[in-house]
mmCIF file of C-alpha atoms in Angstrom:
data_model
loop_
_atom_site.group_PDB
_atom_site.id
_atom_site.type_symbol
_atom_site.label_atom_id
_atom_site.label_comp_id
_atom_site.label_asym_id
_atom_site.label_seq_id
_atom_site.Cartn_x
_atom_site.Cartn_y
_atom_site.Cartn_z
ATOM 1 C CA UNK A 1 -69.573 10.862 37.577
ATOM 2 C CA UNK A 2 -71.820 13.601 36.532
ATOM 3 C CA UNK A 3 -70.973 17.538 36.503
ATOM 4 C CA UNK A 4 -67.700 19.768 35.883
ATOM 5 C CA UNK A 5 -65.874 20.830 38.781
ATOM 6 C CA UNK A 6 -63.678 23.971 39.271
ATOM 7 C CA UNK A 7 -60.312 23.076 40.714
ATOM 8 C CA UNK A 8 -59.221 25.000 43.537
ATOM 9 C CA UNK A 9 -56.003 24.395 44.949
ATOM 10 C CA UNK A 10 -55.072 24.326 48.220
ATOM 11 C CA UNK A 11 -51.785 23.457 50.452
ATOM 12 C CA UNK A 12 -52.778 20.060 51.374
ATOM 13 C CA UNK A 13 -53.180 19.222 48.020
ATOM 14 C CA UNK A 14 -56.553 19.215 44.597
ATOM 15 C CA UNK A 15 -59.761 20.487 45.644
ATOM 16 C CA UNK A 16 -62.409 20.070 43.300
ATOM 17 C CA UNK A 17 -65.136 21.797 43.381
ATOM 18 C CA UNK A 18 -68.483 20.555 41.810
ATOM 19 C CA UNK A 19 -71.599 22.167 40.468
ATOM 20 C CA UNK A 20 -73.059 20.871 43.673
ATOM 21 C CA UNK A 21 -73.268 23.962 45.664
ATOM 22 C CA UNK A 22 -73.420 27.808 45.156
ATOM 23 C CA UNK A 23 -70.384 30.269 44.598
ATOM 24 C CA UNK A 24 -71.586 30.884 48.552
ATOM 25 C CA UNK A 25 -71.333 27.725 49.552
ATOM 26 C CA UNK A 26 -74.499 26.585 49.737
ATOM 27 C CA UNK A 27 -75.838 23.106 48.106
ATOM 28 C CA UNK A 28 -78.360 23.453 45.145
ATOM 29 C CA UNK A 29 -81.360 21.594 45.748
ATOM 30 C CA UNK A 30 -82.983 19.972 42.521
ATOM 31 C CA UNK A 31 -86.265 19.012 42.518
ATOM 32 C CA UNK A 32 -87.525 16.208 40.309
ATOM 33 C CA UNK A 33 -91.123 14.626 39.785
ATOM 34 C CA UNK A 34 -90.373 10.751 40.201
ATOM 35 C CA UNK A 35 -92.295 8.002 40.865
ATOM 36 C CA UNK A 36 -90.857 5.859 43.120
ATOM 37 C CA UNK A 37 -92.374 2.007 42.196
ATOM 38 C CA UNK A 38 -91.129 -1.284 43.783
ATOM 39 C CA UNK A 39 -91.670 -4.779 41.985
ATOM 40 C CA UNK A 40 -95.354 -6.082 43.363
ATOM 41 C CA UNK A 41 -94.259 -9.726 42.933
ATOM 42 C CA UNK A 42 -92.163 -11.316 45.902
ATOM 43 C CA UNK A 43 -91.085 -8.085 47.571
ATOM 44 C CA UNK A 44 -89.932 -7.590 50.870
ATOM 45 C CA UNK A 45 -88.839 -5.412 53.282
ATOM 46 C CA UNK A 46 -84.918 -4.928 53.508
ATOM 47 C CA UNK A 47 -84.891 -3.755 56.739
ATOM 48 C CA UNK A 48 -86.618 -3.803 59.680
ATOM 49 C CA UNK A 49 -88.011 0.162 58.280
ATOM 50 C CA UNK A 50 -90.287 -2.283 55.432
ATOM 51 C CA UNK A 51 -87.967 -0.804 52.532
ATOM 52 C CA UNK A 52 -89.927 -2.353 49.427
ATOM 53 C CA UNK A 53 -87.112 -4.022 46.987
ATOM 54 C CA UNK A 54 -87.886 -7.073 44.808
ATOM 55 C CA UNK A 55 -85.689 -9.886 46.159
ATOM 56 C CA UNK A 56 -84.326 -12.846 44.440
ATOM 57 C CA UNK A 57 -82.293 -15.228 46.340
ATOM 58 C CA UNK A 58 -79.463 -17.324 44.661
ATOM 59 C CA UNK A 59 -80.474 -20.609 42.882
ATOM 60 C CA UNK A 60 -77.555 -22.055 43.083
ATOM 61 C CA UNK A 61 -75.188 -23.132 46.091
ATOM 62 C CA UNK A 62 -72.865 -21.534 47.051
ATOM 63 C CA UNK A 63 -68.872 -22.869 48.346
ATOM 64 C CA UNK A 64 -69.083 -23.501 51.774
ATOM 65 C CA UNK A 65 -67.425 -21.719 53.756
ATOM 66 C CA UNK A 66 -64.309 -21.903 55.298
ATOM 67 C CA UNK A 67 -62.622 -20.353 58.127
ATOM 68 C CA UNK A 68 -63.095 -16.812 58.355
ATOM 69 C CA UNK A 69 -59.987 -15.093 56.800
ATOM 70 C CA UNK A 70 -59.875 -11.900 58.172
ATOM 71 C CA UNK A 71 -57.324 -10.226 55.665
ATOM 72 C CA UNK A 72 -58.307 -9.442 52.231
ATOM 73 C CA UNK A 73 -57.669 -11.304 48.996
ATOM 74 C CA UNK A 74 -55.720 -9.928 46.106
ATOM 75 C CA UNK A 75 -58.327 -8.532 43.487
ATOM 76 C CA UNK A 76 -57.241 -10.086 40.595
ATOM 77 C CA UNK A 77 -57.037 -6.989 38.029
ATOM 78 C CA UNK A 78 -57.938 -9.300 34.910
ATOM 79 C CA UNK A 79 -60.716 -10.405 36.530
ATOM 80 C CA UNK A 80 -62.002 -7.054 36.959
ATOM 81 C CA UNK A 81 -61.514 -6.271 33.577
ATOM 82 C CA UNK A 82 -62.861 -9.189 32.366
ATOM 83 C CA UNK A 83 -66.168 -7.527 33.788
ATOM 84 C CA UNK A 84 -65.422 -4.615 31.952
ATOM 85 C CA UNK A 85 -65.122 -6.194 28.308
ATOM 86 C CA UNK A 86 -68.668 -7.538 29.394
ATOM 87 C CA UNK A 87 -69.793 -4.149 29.788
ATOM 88 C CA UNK A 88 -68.393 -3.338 26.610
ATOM 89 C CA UNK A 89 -70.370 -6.184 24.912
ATOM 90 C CA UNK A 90 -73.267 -5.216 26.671
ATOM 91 C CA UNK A 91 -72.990 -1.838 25.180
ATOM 92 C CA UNK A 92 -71.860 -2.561 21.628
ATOM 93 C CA UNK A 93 -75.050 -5.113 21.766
ATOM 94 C CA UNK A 94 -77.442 -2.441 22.736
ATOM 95 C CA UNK A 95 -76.910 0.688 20.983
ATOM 96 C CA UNK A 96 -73.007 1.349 21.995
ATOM 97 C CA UNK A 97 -74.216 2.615 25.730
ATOM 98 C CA UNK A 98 -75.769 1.492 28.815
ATOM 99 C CA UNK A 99 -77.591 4.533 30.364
ATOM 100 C CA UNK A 100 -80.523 4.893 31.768
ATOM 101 C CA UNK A 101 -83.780 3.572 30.253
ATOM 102 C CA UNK A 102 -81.897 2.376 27.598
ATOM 103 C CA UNK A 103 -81.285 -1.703 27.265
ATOM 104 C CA UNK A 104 -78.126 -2.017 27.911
ATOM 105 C CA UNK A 105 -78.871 -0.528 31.669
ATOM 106 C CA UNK A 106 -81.241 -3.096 31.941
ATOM 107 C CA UNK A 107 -78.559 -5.686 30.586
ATOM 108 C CA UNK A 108 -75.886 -4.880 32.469
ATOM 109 C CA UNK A 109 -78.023 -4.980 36.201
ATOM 110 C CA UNK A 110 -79.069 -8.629 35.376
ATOM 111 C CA UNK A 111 -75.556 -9.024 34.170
ATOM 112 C CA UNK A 112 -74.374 -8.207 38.156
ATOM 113 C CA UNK A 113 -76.971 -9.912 39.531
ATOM 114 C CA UNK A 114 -76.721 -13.453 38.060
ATOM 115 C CA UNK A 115 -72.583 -13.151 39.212
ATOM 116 C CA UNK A 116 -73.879 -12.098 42.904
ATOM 117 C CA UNK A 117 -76.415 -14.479 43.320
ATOM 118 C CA UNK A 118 -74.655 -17.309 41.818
ATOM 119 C CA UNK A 119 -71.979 -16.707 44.518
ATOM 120 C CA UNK A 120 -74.189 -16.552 47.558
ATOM 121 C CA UNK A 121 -75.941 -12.723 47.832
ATOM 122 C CA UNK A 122 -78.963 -12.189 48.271
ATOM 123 C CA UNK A 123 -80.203 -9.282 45.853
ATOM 124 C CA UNK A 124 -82.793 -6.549 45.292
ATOM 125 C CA UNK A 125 -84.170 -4.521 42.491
ATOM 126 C CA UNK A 126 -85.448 -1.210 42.934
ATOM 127 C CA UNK A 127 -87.508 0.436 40.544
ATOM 128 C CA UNK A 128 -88.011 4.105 40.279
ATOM 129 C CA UNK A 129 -89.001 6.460 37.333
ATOM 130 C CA UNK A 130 -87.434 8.855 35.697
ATOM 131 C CA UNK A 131 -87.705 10.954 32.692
ATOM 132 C CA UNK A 132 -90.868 8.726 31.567
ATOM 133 C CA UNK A 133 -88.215 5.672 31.606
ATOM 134 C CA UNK A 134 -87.943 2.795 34.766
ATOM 135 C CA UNK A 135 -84.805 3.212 36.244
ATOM 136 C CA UNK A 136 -83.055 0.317 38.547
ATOM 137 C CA UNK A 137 -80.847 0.032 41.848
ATOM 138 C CA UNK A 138 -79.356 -3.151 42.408
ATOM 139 C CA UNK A 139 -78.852 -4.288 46.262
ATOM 140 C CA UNK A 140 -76.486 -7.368 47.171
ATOM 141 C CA UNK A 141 -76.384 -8.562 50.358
ATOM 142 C CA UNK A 142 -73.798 -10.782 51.743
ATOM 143 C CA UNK A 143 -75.599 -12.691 54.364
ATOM 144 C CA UNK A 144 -74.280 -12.469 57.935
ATOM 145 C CA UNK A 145 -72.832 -9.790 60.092
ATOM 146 C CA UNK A 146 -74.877 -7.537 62.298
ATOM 147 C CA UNK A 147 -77.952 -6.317 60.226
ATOM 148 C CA UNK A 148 -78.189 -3.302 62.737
ATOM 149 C CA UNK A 149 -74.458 -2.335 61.765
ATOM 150 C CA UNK A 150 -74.228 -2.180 58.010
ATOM 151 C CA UNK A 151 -71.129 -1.438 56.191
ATOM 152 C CA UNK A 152 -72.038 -0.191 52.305
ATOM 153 C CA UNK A 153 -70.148 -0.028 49.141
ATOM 154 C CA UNK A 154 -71.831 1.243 45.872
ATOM 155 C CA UNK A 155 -71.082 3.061 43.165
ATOM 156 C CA UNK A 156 -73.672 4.159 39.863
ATOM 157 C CA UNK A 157 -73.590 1.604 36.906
ATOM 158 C CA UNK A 158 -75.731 3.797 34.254
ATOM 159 C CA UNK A 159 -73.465 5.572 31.426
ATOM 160 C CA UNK A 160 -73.940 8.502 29.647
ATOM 161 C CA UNK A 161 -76.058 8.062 25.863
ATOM 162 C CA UNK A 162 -73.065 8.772 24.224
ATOM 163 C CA UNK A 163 -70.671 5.484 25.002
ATOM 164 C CA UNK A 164 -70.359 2.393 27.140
ATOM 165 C CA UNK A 165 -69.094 4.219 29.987
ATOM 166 C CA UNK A 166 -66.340 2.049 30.738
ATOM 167 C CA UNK A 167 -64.158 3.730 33.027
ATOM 168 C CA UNK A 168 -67.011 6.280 33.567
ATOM 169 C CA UNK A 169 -68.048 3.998 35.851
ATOM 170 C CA UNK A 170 -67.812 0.203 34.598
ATOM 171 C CA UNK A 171 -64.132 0.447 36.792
ATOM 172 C CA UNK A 172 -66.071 1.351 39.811
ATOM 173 C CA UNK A 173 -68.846 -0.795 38.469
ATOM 174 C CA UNK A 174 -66.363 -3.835 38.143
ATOM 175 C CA UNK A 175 -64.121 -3.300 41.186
ATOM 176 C CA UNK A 176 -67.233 -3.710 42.864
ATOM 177 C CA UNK A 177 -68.376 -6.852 41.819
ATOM 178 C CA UNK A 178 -65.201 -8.780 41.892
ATOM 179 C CA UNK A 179 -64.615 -7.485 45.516
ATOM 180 C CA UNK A 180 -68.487 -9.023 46.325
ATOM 181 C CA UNK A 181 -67.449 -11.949 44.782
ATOM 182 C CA UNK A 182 -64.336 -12.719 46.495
ATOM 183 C CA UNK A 183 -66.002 -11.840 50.031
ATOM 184 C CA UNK A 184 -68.112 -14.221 49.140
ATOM 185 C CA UNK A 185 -65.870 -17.145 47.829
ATOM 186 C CA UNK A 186 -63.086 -16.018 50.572
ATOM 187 C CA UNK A 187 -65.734 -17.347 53.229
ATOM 188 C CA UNK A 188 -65.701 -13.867 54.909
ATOM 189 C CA UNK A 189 -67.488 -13.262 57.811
ATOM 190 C CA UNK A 190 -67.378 -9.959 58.768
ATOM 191 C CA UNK A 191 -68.647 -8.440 62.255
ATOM 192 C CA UNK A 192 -70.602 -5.851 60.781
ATOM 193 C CA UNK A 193 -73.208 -6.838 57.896
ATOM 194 C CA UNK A 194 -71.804 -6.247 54.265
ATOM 195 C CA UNK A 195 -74.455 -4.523 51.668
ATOM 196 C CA UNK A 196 -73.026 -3.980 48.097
ATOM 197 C CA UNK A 197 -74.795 -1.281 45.535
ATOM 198 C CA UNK A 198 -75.327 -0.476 41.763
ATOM 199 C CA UNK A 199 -77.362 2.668 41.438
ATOM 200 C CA UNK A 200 -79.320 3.386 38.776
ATOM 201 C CA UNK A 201 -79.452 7.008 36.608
ATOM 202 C CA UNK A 202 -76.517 8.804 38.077
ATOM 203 C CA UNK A 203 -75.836 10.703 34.864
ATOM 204 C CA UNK A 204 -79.149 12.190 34.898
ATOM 205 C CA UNK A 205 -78.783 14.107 38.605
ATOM 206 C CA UNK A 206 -77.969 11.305 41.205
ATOM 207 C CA UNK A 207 -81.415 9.568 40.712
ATOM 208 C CA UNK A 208 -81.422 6.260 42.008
ATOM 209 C CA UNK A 209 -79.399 6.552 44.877
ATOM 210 C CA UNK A 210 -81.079 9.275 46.220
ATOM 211 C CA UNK A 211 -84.322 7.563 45.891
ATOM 212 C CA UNK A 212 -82.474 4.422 47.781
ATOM 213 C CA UNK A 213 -82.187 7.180 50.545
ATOM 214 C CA UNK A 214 -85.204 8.343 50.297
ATOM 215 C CA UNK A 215 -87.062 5.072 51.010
ATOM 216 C CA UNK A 216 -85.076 4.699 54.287
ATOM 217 C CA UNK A 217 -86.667 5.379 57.223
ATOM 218 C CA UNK A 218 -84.698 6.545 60.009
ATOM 219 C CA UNK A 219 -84.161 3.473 62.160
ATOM 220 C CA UNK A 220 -82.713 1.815 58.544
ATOM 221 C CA UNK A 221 -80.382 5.124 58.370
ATOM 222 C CA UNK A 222 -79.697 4.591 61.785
ATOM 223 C CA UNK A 223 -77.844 1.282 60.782
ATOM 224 C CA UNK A 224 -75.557 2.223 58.168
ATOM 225 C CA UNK A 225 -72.327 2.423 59.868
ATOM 226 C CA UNK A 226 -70.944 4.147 56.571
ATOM 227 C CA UNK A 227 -70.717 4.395 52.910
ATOM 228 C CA UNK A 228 -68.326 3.563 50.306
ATOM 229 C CA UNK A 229 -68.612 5.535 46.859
ATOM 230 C CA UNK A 230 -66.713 4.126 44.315
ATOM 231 C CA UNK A 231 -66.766 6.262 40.606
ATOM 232 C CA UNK A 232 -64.131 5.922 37.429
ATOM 233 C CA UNK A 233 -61.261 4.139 39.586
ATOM 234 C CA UNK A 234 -59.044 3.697 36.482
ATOM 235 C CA UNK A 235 -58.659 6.919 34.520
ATOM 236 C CA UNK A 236 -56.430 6.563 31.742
ATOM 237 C CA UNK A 237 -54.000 9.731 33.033
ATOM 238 C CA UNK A 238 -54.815 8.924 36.319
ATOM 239 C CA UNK A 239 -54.210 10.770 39.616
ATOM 240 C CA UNK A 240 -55.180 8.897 43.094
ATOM 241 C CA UNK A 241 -57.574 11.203 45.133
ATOM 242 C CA UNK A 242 -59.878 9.843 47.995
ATOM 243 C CA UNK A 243 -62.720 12.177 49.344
ATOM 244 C CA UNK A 244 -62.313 15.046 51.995
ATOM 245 C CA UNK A 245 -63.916 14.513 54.871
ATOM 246 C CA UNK A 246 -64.076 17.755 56.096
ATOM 247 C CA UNK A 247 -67.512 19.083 56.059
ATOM 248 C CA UNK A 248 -68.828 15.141 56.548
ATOM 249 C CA UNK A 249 -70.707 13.251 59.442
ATOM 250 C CA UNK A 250 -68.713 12.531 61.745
ATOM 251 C CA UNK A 251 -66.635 9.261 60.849
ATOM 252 C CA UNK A 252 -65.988 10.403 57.421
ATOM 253 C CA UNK A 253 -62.554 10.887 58.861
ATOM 254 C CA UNK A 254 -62.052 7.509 59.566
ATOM 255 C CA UNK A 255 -62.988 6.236 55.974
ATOM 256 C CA UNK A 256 -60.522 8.693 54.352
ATOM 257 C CA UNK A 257 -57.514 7.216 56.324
ATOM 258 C CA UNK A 258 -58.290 3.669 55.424
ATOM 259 C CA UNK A 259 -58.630 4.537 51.807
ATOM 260 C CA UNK A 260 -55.603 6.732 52.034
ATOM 261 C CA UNK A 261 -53.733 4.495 54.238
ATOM 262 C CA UNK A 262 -54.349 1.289 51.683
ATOM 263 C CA UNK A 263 -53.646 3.270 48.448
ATOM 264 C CA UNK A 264 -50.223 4.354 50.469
ATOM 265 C CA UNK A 265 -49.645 0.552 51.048
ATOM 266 C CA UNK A 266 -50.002 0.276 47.166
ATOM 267 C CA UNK A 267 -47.061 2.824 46.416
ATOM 268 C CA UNK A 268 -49.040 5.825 45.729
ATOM 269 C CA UNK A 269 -50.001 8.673 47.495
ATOM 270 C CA UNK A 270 -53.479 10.046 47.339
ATOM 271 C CA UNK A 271 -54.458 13.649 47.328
ATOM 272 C CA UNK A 272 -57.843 14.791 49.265
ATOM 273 C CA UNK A 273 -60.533 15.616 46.899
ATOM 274 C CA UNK A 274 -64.053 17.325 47.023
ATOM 275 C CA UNK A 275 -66.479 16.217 44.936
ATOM 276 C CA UNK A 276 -69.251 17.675 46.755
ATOM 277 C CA UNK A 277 -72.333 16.152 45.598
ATOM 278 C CA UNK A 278 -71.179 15.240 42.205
ATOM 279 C CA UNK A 279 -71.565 11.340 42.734
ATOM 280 C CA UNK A 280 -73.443 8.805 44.699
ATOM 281 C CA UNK A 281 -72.240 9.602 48.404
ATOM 282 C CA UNK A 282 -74.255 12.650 48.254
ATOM 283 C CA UNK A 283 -77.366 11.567 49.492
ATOM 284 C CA UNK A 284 -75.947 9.358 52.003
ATOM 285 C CA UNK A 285 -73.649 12.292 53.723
ATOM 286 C CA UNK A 286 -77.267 14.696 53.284
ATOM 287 C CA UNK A 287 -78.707 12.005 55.667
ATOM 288 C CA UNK A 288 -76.087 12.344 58.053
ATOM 289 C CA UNK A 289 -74.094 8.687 57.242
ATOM 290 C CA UNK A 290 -70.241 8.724 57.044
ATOM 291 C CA UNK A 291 -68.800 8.146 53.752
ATOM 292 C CA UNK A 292 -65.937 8.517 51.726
ATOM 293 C CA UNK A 293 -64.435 7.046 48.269
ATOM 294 C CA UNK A 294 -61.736 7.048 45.529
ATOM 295 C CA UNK A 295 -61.505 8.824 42.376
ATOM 296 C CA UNK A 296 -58.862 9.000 39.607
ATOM 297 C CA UNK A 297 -59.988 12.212 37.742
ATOM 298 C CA UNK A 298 -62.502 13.064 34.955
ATOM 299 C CA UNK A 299 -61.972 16.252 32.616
ATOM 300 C CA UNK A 300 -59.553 18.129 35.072
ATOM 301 C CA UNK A 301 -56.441 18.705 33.901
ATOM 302 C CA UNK A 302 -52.990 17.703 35.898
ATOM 303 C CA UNK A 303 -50.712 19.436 36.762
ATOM 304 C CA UNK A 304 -46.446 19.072 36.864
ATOM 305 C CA UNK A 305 -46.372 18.053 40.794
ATOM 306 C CA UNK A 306 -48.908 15.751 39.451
ATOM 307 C CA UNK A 307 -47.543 14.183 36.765
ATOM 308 C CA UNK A 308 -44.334 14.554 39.030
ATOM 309 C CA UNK A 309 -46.174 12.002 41.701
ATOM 310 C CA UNK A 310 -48.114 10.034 39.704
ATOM 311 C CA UNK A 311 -46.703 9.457 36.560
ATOM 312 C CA UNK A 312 -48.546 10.685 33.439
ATOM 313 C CA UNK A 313 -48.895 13.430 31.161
ATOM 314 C CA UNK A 314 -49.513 17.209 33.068
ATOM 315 C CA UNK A 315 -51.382 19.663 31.079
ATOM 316 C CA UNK A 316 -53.550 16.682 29.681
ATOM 317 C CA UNK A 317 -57.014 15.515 31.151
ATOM 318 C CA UNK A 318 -57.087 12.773 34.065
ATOM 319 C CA UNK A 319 -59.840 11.068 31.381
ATOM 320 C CA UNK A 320 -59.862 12.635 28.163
ATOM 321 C CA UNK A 321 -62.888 10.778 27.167
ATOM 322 C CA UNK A 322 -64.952 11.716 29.891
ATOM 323 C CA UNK A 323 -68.463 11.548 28.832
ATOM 324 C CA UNK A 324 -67.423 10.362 25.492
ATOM 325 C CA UNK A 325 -67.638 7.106 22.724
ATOM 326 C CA UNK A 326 -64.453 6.400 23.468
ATOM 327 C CA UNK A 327 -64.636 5.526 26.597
ATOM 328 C CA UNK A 328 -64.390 2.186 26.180
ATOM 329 C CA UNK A 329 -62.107 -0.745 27.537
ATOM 330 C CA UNK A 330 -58.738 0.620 25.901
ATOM 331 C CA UNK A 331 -59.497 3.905 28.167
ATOM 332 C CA UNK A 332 -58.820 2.542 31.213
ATOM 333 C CA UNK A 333 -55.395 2.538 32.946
ATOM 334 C CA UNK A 334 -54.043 -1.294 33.919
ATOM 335 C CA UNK A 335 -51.883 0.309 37.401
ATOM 336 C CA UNK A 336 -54.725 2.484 39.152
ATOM 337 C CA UNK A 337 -57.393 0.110 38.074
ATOM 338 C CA UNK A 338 -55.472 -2.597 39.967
ATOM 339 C CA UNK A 339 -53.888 -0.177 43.032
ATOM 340 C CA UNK A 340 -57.474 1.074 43.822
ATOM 341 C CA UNK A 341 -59.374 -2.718 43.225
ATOM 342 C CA UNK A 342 -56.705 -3.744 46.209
ATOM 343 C CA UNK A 343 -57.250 -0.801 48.264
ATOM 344 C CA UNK A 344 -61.052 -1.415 48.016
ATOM 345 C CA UNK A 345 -61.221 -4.522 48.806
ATOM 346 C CA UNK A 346 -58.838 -4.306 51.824
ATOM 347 C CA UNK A 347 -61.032 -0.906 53.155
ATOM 348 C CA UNK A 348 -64.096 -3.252 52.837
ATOM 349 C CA UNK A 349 -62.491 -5.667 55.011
ATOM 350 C CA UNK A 350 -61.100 -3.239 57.436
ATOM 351 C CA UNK A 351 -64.009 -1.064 57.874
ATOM 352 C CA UNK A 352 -66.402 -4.317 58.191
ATOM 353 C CA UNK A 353 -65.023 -5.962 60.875
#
């Protein structure tokens, strides 16, 4: 999650508002010099639009599958963090971070992609440049489903230079994964075709998933049904907030009340948040694709209704390592980590079929 938001708050509940747009109101446009450069050997075209990705296709079998089971597994929370004491390795291995253009970012993505394609997914690299450094998306694709109706989950797997990034975003990172995995071992057949995403230089401006964007054409735009974001789903103070979808495309509204209906079926009640375009959804929603997501705070403080709700400390930070070294595996809460890995996985399901 990059940027520091000014909370705002309003009757329905947090607001935060991101660097992302003026004190008018209007969205800051960056402008970076990238080169956008796809892996010569063996690539292919995603979609029908010729989107250039490196593919590798899984080398082992995977289970066959069984009946299609409509309802979403549990999300076992110690296999999710499990992933994230990999991350942590990865990191401690390489420097004590994983950010971009660093080796650990490199190490983690073929960490991910030897779990996907080992169950089944067909993956892509993309390569892209930025600040003199290569920078990586990875692309999962569960195969099946209706390639002209996409549903898409992603969230940004790059740290900051100054620690692992563990909750900042290996828990979105993570979540992620395990979810992909169980579609796949679950034998899940969706209606709608199921596309999973790591993105690449977040910290550094949104990078790699705008670039994703970027190299859409339309007609591949076209057939994204919607996008998922999630980043930092297990803050250490946590508070439950999905994404406002007011001010989205049209369907935004749909993916707040599955997230929000989900995390209600879990026992907590979420809060409507804006992020504006302080993480990965940013480019999709510029592009006119419905999306939403699930955050559980970074450096804002909460408050007594809060703490009241939630549980927690008020007057402390949501994630008082934000963009720190300690963010690491013991800053990551067990409860919200495991609440929002089940309301993931069961809005994946829901909003795929």
């Amino acid at each position: 999650m990059r940027g520091t938001p000014h909370i705002a708050s309003r009757t329905s509940g947090v607001s935060t508002h991101a660097d992302g747009k003026r004190a008018d109101g209007t969205r800051i446009t960056r402008t970076r010099k990238r080169t956008l450069s796809m892996a010569a050997a063996a690539a292919m075209a995603l979609t029908a639009g010729g989107l250039g990705l490196t593919q590798a296709t899984a080398t082992t079998t995977a289970p066959p599958h069984a009946a299609a089971a409509q309802a979403a597994p549990d999300i076992s929370v110690e296999k999710v963090q499990g992933h994230l004491t990999e991350l942590q390795k990865i990191a401690e291995a390489n420097g004590g971070n994983r950010a971009h253009g660093e080796p650990g970012y490199k190490a983690s993505v073929t960490y991910l992609q030897e779990k996907l394609e080992a169950a089944g997914f067909t993956t892509q690299v993309q390569e892209f440049t930025e600040g003199g450094a290569t920078g990586y998306n990875l692309v999962a694709d569960l195969p099946g489903g209706d390639e002209n109706n996409v549903l898409m989950a992603g969230g940004h797997l790059d740290s900051v230079t100054e620690g692992p990034g563990i909750n900042d975003n290996g828990t979105g990172s993570a979540t992620l994964l395990e979810t992909a995995l169980a579609a796949a071992d679950s034998g899940y057949k969706p209606t709608k075709h199921l596309r999973f995403a790591w993105w690449g230089a977040e910290e550094l401006g949104l990078v790699g998933s705008t670039e994703y964007v970027k190299s859409l054409s339309d007609d591949d735009k076209s057939k994204i049904n919607s996008y998922l974001n999630f980043d930092m789903t297990g803050s250490p103070n946590p508070g439950y907030f999905v994404y406002d979808s007011a001010n989205e495309p049209e369907g935004s509204a749909d993916v707040q009340k599955t997230l929000t209906g989900f995390l209600d079926e879990g026992g907590v009640e979420a809060e409507a948040t804006d992020i504006n375009g302080r993480s990965d959804h940013a480019a999709f929603s510029e592009a006119g694709i419905p999306n939403g997501g699930i955050f559980t705070g970074a450096e804002e403080i909460k408050t007594e209704a809060q703490a009241q709700k939630w549980g927690g400390e008020a007057g402390k930070a949501f994630d008082p390592c934000y963009h720190a070294d300690c963010d690491t595996t013991e800053n990551v809460d067990e409860k919200a980590l495991d609440v929002n890995a089940d309301a993931i996985a069961k809005s994946v399901w829901k909003l795929s079929e």
